[in-house]
Coordinates of C-alpha atoms and ligand atoms in Angstrom, one line a residue:
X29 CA -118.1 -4.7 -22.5
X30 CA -120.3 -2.5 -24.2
X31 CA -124.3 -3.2 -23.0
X32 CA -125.9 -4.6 -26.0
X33 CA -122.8 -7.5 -26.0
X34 CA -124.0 -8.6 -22.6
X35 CA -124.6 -12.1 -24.1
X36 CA -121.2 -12.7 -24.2
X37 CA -121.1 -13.2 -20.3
X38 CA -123.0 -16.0 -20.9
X39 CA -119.6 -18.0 -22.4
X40 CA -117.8 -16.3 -18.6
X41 CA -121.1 -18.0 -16.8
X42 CA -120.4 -21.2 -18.6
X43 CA -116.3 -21.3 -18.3
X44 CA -116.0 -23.8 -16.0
X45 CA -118.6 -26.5 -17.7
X46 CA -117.1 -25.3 -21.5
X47 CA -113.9 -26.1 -20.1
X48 CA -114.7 -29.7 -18.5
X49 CA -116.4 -30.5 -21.8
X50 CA -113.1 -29.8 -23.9
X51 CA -111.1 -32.0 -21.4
X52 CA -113.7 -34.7 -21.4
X53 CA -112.9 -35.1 -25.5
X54 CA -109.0 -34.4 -25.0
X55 CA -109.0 -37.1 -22.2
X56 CA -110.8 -39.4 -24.5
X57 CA -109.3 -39.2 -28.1
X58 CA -111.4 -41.0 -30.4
X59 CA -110.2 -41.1 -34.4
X60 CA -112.6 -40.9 -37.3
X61 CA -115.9 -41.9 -37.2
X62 CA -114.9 -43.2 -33.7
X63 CA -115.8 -40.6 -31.3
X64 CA -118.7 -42.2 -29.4
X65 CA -117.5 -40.7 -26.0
X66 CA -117.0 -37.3 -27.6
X67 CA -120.0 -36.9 -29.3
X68 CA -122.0 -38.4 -26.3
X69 CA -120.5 -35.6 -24.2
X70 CA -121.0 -32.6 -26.5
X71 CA -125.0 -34.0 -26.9
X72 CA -125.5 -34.5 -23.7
X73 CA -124.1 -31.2 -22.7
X74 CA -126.4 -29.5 -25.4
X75 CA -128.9 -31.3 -24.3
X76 CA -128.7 -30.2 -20.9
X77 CA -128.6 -26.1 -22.6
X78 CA -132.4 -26.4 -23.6
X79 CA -130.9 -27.3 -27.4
X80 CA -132.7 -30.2 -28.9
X81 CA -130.4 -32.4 -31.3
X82 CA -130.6 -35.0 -34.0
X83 CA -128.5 -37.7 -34.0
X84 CA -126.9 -39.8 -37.0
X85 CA -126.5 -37.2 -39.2
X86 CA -126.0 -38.7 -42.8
X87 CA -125.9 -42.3 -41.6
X88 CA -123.0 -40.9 -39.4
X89 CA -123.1 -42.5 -35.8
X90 CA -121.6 -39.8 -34.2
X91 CA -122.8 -37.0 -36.8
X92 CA -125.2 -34.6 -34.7
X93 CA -126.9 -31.3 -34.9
X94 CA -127.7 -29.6 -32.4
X95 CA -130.6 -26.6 -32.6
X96 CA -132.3 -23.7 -30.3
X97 CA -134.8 -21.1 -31.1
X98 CA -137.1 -21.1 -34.4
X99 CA -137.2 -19.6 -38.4
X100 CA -134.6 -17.7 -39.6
X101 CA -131.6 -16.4 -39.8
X102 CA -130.2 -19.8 -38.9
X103 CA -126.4 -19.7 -37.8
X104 CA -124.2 -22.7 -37.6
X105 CA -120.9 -23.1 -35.4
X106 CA -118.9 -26.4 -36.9
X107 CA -117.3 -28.6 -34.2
X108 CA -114.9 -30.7 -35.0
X109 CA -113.7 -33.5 -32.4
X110 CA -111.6 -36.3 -33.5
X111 CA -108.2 -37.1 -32.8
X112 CA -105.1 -38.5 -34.7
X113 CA -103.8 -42.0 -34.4
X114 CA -100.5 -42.7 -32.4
X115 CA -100.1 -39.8 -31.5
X116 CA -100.5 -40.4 -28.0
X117 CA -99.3 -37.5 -25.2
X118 CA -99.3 -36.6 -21.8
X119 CA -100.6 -32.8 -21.2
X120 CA -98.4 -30.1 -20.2
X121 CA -95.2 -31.8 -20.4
X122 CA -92.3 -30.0 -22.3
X123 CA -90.6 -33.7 -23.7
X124 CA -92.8 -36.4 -25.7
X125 CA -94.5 -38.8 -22.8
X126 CA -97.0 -41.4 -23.8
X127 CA -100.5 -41.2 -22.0
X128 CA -100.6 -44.5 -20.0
X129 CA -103.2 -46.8 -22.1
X130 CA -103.6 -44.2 -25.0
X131 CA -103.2 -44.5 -28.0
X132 CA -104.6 -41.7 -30.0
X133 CA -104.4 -37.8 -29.6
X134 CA -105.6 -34.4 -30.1
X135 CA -102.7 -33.7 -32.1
X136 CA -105.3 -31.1 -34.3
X137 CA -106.8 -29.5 -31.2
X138 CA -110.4 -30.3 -32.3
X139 CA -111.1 -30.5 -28.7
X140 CA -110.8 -27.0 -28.5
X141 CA -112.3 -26.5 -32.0
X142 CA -115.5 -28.0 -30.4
X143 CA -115.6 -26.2 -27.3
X144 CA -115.3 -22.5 -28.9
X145 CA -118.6 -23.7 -31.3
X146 CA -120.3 -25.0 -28.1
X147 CA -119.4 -21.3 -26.4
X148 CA -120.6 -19.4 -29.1
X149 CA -123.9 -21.4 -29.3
X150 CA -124.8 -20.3 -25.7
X151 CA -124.0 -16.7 -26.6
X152 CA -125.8 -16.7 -29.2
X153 CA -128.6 -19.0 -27.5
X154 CA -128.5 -16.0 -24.8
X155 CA -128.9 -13.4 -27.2
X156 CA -132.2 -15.2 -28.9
X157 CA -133.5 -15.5 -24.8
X158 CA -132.4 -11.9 -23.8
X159 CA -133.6 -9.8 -27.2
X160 CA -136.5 -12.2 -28.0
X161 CA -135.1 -12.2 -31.6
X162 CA -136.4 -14.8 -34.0
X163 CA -133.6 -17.2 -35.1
X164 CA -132.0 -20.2 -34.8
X165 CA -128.4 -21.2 -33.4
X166 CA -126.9 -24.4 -34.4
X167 CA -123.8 -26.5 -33.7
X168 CA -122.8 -28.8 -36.5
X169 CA -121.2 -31.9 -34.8
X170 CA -118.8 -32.9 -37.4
X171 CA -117.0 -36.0 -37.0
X172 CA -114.3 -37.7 -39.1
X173 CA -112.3 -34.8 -40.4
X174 CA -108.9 -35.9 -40.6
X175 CA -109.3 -38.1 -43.6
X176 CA -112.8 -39.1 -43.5
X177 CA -114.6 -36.1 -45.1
X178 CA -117.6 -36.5 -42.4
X179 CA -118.3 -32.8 -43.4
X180 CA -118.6 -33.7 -47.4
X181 CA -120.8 -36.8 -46.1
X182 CA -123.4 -34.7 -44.4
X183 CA -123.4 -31.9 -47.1
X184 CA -124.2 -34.6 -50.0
X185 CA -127.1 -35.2 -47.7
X186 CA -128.0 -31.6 -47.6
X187 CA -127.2 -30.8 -43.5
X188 CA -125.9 -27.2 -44.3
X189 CA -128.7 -26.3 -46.8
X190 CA -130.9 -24.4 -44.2
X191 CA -128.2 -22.2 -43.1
X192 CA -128.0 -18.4 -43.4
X193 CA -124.2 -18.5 -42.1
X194 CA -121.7 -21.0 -40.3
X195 CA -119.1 -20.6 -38.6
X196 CA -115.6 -22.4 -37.1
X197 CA -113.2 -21.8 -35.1
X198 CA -109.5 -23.9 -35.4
X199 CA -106.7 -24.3 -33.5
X200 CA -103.8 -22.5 -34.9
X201 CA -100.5 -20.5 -34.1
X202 CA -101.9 -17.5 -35.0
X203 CA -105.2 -14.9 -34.6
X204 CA -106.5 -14.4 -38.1
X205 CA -109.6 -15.0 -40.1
X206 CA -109.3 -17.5 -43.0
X207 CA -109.2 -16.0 -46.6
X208 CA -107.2 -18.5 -48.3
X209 CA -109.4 -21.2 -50.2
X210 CA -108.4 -25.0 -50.3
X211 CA -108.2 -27.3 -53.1
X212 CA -110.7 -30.0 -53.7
X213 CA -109.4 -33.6 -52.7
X214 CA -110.4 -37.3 -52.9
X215 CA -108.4 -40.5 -52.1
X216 CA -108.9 -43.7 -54.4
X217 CA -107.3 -47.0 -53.1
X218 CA -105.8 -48.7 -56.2
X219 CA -105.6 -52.5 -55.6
X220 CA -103.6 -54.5 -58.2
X221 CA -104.5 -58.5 -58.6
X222 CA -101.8 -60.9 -60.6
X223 CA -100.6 -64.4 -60.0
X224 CA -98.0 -65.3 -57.4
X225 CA -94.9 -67.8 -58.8
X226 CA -91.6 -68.7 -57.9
X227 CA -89.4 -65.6 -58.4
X228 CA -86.4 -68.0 -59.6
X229 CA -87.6 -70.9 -60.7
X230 CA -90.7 -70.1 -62.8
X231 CA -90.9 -66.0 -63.0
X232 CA -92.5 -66.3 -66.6
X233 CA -95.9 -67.9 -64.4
X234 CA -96.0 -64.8 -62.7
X235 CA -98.3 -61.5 -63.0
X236 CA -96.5 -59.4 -60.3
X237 CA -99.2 -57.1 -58.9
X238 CA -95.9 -55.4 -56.8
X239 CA -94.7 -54.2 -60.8
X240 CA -98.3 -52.6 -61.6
X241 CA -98.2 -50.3 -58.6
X242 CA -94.3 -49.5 -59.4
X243 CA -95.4 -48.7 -63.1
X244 CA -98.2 -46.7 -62.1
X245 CA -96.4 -44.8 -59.5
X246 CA -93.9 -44.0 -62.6
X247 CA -96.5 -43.2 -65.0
X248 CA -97.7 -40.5 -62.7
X249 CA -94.5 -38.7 -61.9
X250 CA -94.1 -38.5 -65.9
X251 CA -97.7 -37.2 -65.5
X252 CA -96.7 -34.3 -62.8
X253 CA -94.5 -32.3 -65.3
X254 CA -98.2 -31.7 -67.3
X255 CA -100.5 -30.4 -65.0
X256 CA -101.5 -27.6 -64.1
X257 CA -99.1 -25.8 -61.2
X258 CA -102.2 -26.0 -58.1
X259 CA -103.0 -29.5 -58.4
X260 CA -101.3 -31.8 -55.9
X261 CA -100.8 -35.9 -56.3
X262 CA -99.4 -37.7 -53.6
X263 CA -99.2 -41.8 -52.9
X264 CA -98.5 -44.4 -50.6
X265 CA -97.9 -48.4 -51.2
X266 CA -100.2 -49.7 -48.3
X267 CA -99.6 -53.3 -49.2
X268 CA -96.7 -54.1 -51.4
X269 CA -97.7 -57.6 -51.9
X270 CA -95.7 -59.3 -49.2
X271 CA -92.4 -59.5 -47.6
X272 CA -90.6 -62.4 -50.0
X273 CA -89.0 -61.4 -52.7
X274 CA -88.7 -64.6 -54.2
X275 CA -92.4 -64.8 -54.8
X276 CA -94.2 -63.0 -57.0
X277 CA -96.0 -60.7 -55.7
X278 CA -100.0 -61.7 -56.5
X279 CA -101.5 -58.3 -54.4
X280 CA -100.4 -55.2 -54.4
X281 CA -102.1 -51.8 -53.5
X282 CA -101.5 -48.2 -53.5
X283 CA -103.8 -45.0 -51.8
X284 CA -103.9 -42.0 -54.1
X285 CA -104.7 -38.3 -53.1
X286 CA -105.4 -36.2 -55.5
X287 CA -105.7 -32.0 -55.0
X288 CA -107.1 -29.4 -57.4
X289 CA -108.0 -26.1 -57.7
X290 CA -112.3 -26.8 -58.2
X291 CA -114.3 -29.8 -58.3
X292 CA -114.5 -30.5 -61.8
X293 CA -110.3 -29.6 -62.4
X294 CA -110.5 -32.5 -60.0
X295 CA -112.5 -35.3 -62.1
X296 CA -110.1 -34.2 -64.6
X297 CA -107.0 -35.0 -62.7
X298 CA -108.7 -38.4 -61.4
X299 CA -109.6 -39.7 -64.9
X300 CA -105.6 -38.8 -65.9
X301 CA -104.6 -40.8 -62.5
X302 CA -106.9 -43.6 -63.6
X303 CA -105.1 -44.0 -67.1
X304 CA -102.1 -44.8 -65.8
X305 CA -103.4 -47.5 -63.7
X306 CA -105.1 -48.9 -67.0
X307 CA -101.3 -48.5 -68.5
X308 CA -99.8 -50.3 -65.9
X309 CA -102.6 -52.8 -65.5
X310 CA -101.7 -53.7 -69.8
X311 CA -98.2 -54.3 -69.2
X312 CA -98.3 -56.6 -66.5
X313 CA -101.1 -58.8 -67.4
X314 CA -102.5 -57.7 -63.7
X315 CA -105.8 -56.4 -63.4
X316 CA -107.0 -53.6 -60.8
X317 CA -110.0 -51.9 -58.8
X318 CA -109.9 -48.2 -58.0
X319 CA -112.0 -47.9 -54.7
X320 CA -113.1 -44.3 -54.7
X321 CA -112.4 -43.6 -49.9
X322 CA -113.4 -40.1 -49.5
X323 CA -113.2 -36.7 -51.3
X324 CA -114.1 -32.6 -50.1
X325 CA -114.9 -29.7 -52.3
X326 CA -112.7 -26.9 -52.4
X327 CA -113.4 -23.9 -50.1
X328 CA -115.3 -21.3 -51.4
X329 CA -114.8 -18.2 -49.1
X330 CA -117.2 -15.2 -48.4
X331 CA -115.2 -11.5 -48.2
X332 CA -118.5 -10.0 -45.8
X333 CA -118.2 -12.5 -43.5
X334 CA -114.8 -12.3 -43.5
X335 CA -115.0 -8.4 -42.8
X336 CA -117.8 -9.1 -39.8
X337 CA -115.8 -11.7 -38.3
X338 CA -112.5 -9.8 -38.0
X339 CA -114.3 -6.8 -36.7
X340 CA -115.6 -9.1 -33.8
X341 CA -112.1 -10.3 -33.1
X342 CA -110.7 -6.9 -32.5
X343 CA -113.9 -6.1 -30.5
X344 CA -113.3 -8.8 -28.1
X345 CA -110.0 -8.9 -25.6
X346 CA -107.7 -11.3 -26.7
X347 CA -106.7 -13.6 -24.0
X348 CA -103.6 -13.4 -21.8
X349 CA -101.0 -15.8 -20.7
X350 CA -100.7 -16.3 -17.1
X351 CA -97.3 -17.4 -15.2
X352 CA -98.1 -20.6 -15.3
X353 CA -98.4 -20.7 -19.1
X354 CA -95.5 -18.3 -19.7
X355 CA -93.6 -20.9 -17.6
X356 CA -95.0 -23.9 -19.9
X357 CA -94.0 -21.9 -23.1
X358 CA -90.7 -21.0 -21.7
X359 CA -90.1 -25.2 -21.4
X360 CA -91.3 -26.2 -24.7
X361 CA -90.2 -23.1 -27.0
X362 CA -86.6 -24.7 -26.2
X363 CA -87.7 -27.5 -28.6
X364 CA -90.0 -26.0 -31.2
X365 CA -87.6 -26.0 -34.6
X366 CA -90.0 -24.4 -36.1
X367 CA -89.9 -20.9 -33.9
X368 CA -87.9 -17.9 -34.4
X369 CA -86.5 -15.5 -32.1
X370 CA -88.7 -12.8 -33.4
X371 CA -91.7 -15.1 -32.3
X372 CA -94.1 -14.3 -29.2
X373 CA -94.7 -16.6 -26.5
X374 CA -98.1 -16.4 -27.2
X375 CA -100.0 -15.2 -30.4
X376 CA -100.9 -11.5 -29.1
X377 CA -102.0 -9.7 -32.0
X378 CA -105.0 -9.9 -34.7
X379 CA -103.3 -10.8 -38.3
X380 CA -105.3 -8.0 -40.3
X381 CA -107.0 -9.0 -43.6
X382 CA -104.6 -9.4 -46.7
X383 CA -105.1 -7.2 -49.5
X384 CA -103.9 -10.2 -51.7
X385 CA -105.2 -13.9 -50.7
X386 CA -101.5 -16.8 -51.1
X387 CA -103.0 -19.9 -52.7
X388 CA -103.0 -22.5 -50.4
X389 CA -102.8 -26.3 -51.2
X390 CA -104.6 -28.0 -48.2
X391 CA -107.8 -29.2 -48.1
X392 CA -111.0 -29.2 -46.2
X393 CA -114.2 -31.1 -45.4
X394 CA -115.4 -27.6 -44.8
X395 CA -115.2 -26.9 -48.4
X396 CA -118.9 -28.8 -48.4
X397 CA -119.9 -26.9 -46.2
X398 CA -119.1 -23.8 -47.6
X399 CA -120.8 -24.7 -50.8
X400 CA -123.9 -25.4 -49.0
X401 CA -124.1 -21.9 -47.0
X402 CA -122.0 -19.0 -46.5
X403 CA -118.8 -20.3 -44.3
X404 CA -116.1 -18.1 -42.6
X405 CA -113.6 -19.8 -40.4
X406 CA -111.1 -18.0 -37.7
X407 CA -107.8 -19.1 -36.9
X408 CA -107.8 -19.4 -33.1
X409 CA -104.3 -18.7 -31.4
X410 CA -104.0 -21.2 -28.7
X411 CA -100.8 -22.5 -29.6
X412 CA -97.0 -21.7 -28.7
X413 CA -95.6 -19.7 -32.0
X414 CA -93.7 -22.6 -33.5
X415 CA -95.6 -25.7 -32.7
X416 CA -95.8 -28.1 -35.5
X417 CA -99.6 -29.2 -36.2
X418 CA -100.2 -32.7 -35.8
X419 CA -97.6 -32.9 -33.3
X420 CA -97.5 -34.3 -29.6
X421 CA -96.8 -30.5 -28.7
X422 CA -100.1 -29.7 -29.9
X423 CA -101.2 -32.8 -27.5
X424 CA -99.2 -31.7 -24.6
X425 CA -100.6 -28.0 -25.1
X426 CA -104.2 -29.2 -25.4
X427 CA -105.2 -28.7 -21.7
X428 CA -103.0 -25.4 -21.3
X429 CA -104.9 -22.5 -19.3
X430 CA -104.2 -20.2 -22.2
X431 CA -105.8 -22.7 -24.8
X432 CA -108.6 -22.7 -22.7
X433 CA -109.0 -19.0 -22.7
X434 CA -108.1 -18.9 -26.4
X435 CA -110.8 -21.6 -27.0
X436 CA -113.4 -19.2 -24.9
X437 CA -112.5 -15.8 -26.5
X438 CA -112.9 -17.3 -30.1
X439 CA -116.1 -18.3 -29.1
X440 CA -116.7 -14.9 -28.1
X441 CA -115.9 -13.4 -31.3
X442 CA -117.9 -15.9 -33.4
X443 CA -120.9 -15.1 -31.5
X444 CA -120.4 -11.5 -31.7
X445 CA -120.1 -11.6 -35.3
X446 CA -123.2 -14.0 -35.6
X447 CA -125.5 -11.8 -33.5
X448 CA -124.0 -9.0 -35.7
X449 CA -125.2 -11.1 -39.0
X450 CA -128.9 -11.4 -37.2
X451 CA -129.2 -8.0 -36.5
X452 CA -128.4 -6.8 -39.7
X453 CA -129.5 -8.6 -42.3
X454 CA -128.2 -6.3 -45.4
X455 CA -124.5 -8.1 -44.1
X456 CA -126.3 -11.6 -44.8
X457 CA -128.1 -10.5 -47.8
X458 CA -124.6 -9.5 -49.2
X459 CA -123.1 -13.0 -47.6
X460 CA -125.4 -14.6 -50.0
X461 CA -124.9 -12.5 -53.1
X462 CA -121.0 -13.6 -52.5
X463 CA -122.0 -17.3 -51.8
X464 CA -124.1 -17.0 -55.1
X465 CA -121.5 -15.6 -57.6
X466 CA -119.1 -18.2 -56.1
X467 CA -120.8 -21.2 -56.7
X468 CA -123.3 -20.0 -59.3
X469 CA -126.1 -22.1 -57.0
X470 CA -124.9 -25.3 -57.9
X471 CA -123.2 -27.6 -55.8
X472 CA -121.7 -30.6 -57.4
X473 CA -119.6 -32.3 -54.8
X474 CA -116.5 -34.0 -55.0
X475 CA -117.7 -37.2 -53.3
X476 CA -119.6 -39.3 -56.1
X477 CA -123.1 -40.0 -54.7
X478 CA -122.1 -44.4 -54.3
X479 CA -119.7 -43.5 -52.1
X480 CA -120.1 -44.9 -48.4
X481 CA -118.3 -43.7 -45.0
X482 CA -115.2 -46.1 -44.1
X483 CA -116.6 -46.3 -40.9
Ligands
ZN502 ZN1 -105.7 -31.9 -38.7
ZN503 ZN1 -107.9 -30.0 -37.7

């Protein structure tokens, strides 16, 4: 390792304690707005590091940001660290095996996602100490991800706004930096009210609130065929208004996600969604509330971070399955229908960076972030070429050695590329030029300002 990357031994000093801290939140999966234990362990630990943290970010319980060192540049490392429900797994087992008493799991690997922010904080908390550099290093504890939109929460209360860069690192099956945006999303529950009679007897009595959410389900497929190609609309009945079908049905309800390309393409699509639950509403004498749940921005990305980021990743030795995990893959590649002979055991080579970016029709809670301050995310390659996401294999691989040293060495190149943003702050300047001709300045989130955490 070159001298003036020295700072990077300080993630080799801390392995054993990173490492504890990652198991500590795998051991304890906690969903959305849930994850006491987890956030408890990652303050404490920071704590402990000399970093001094808020707590409640947002009116978020388990929100938190942790800072050291003073002024500017000010550099953020995103963790995430809740799990998904019923997803429940034993580690390091090739087959699906409950975890006795369990019920959740970290079937998105955000235990690893907050371990590699946590190692690049020291680094870069080493760097500050060893170079007497003014700046500040800070980890974003970002709770309720998978459907919460915690990120989109703290944005709207301006968390990111300080911050020269930010950075994080997810668990993927592959070692790339992220260029592909996401679409801006939001989920409205649709709750249908009519009058409950006897099906055979007296069906003219009845409003069936069941027959509102069928007609506005149908209303929006007709809708599909006239919008545009990148926007996304997907449903589930949550209550169908009972089990009897000779009643009735007086409730009925019906969670909508909506995708877009932008913020405002979204509005657009959600006032479109919203007339056909008027439509359906008129016909069957029912009558409805839309309860607007949760919504991110689209992701804006940042090419010079990009750039600086996937320099550091080829400056920094990728990690290297031992026996043990070559033995692991061997087991569970067996069942992976996703993998293809051609695939590695183990992600062993840097993705370089595309000349042309594929849309991509996810979403984020990042993409507040990323309106807020320039945001570059890696894809870390802890995972077995061929492992679903949101799987119990991701569960089952969440305490493998090679995640682990995945998890450290993307902390590594985060905090190399950070330090490289402090020293040299024409790359920011330009990180901020980008940032501006993205957004033009002006963040207008897709999370309307009444809306509350469902916490
Ligand atoms: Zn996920
Ligand atoms: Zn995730």
């Amino acid at each position: 390792m070159p001298e003036e990357n020295s700072f990077l031994t300080a993630i080799d000093a801390a392995s054993d304690k990173i490492n504890k801290l990652a198991d500590t939140i795998w051991d304890n999966p906690e969903t959305a707005f849930r994850e006491y234990k987890s956030s408890e362990a990652l303050i404490s630990f920071l704590r402990s590091e000399g970093f001094t943290v808020e707590v409640g970010v947002a009116g978020l319980p388990t929100a938190f940001i942790a800072s050291f060192g003073s002024g500017h540049p000010e550099i953020g490392f995103i963790a995430e660290f809740d799990a998904l429900p019923g997803i429940s797994q034993q580690a390091l087992k090739p087959l699906p095996v409950k975890l006795e008493g369990i019920e959740n799991g970290h079937g998105c690997g955000h235990h690893i996602y907050a371990g590699d922010a946590v190692a690049a904080a020291l680094a870069v908390k080493a760097y500050l100490l060893s170079s007497g550099a003014k700046g500040t290093v800070k980890v974003l504890g970002c709770p309720g991800e998978e459907g919460g939109s915690g990120k989109a929460f703290m944005a709207r209360e301006g968390a990111f706004n300080s911050l020269d860069a930010t950075f994080g690192g997810h668990p993927e099956r592959f070692w790339a930096v992220r260029t592909r945006p996401s679409l801006a999303c939001c989920n409205i529950l649709y709750k249908f009210d009519g009058r409950a009679s006897h099906a055979g007897a007296a069906p003219h009595l009845g409003r069936s609130a069941l027959d509102a959410v069928e007609l506005m389900n149908v209303a929006v497929n007709f809708l599909r065929e006239h919008i545009p190609y990148d926007h996304r609309v997907h449903y589930a009945i949550t209550d169908s208004g009972g089990d009897a079908p000779n009643i009735v049905q007086p409730h009925a309800e019906v969670m909508y996600m909506m995708r877009a390309k932008d913020n405002a393409d979204l509005n657009a699509l959600c006032r479109r969604v919203d007339l056909c639950a008027q439509g359906a509403a008129l016909a069957t004498e029912t009558t409805f509330t839309s309860d607007f749940r949760s919504a991110s921005s689209n992701l804006i990305t940042i090419p010079t971070l990009q750039r600086t980021l996937h320099q550091a990743m080829l400056d920094v030795q990728l990690p290297r399955p031992d026996d043990k995990d070559i033995a692991f893959a061997n087991e569970l590649a067996k069942i992976l229908i996703d993998r293809t002979p051609d695939m590695p055991l183990y992600p062993d080579k840097i993705l370089p960076l595309p000349d042309h970016v594929a849309p991509h029709f996810g979403s984020t809670d990042t993409g507040d972030v990323s309106w807020n301050c320039p945001t570059v995310q890696m894809h870390v390659g802890c995972w077995i070429p061929g492992t679903p996401n949101h799987s119990w294999q991701v569960v089952s691989q969440g305490k493998n050695g090679f995640a682990r040293r995945a998890m450290l060495y993307a902390g590594k190149a985060m905090a190399l590329a950070a330090v490289r943003l402090m020293q040299h702050p024409e790359l920011l300047a330009a990180a901020k030029r980008e940032h501006l001709e993205r957004t033009g300045g002006k963040y207008e989130p897709a999370m309307p300002k009444d809306v509350m955490p469902h916490l």
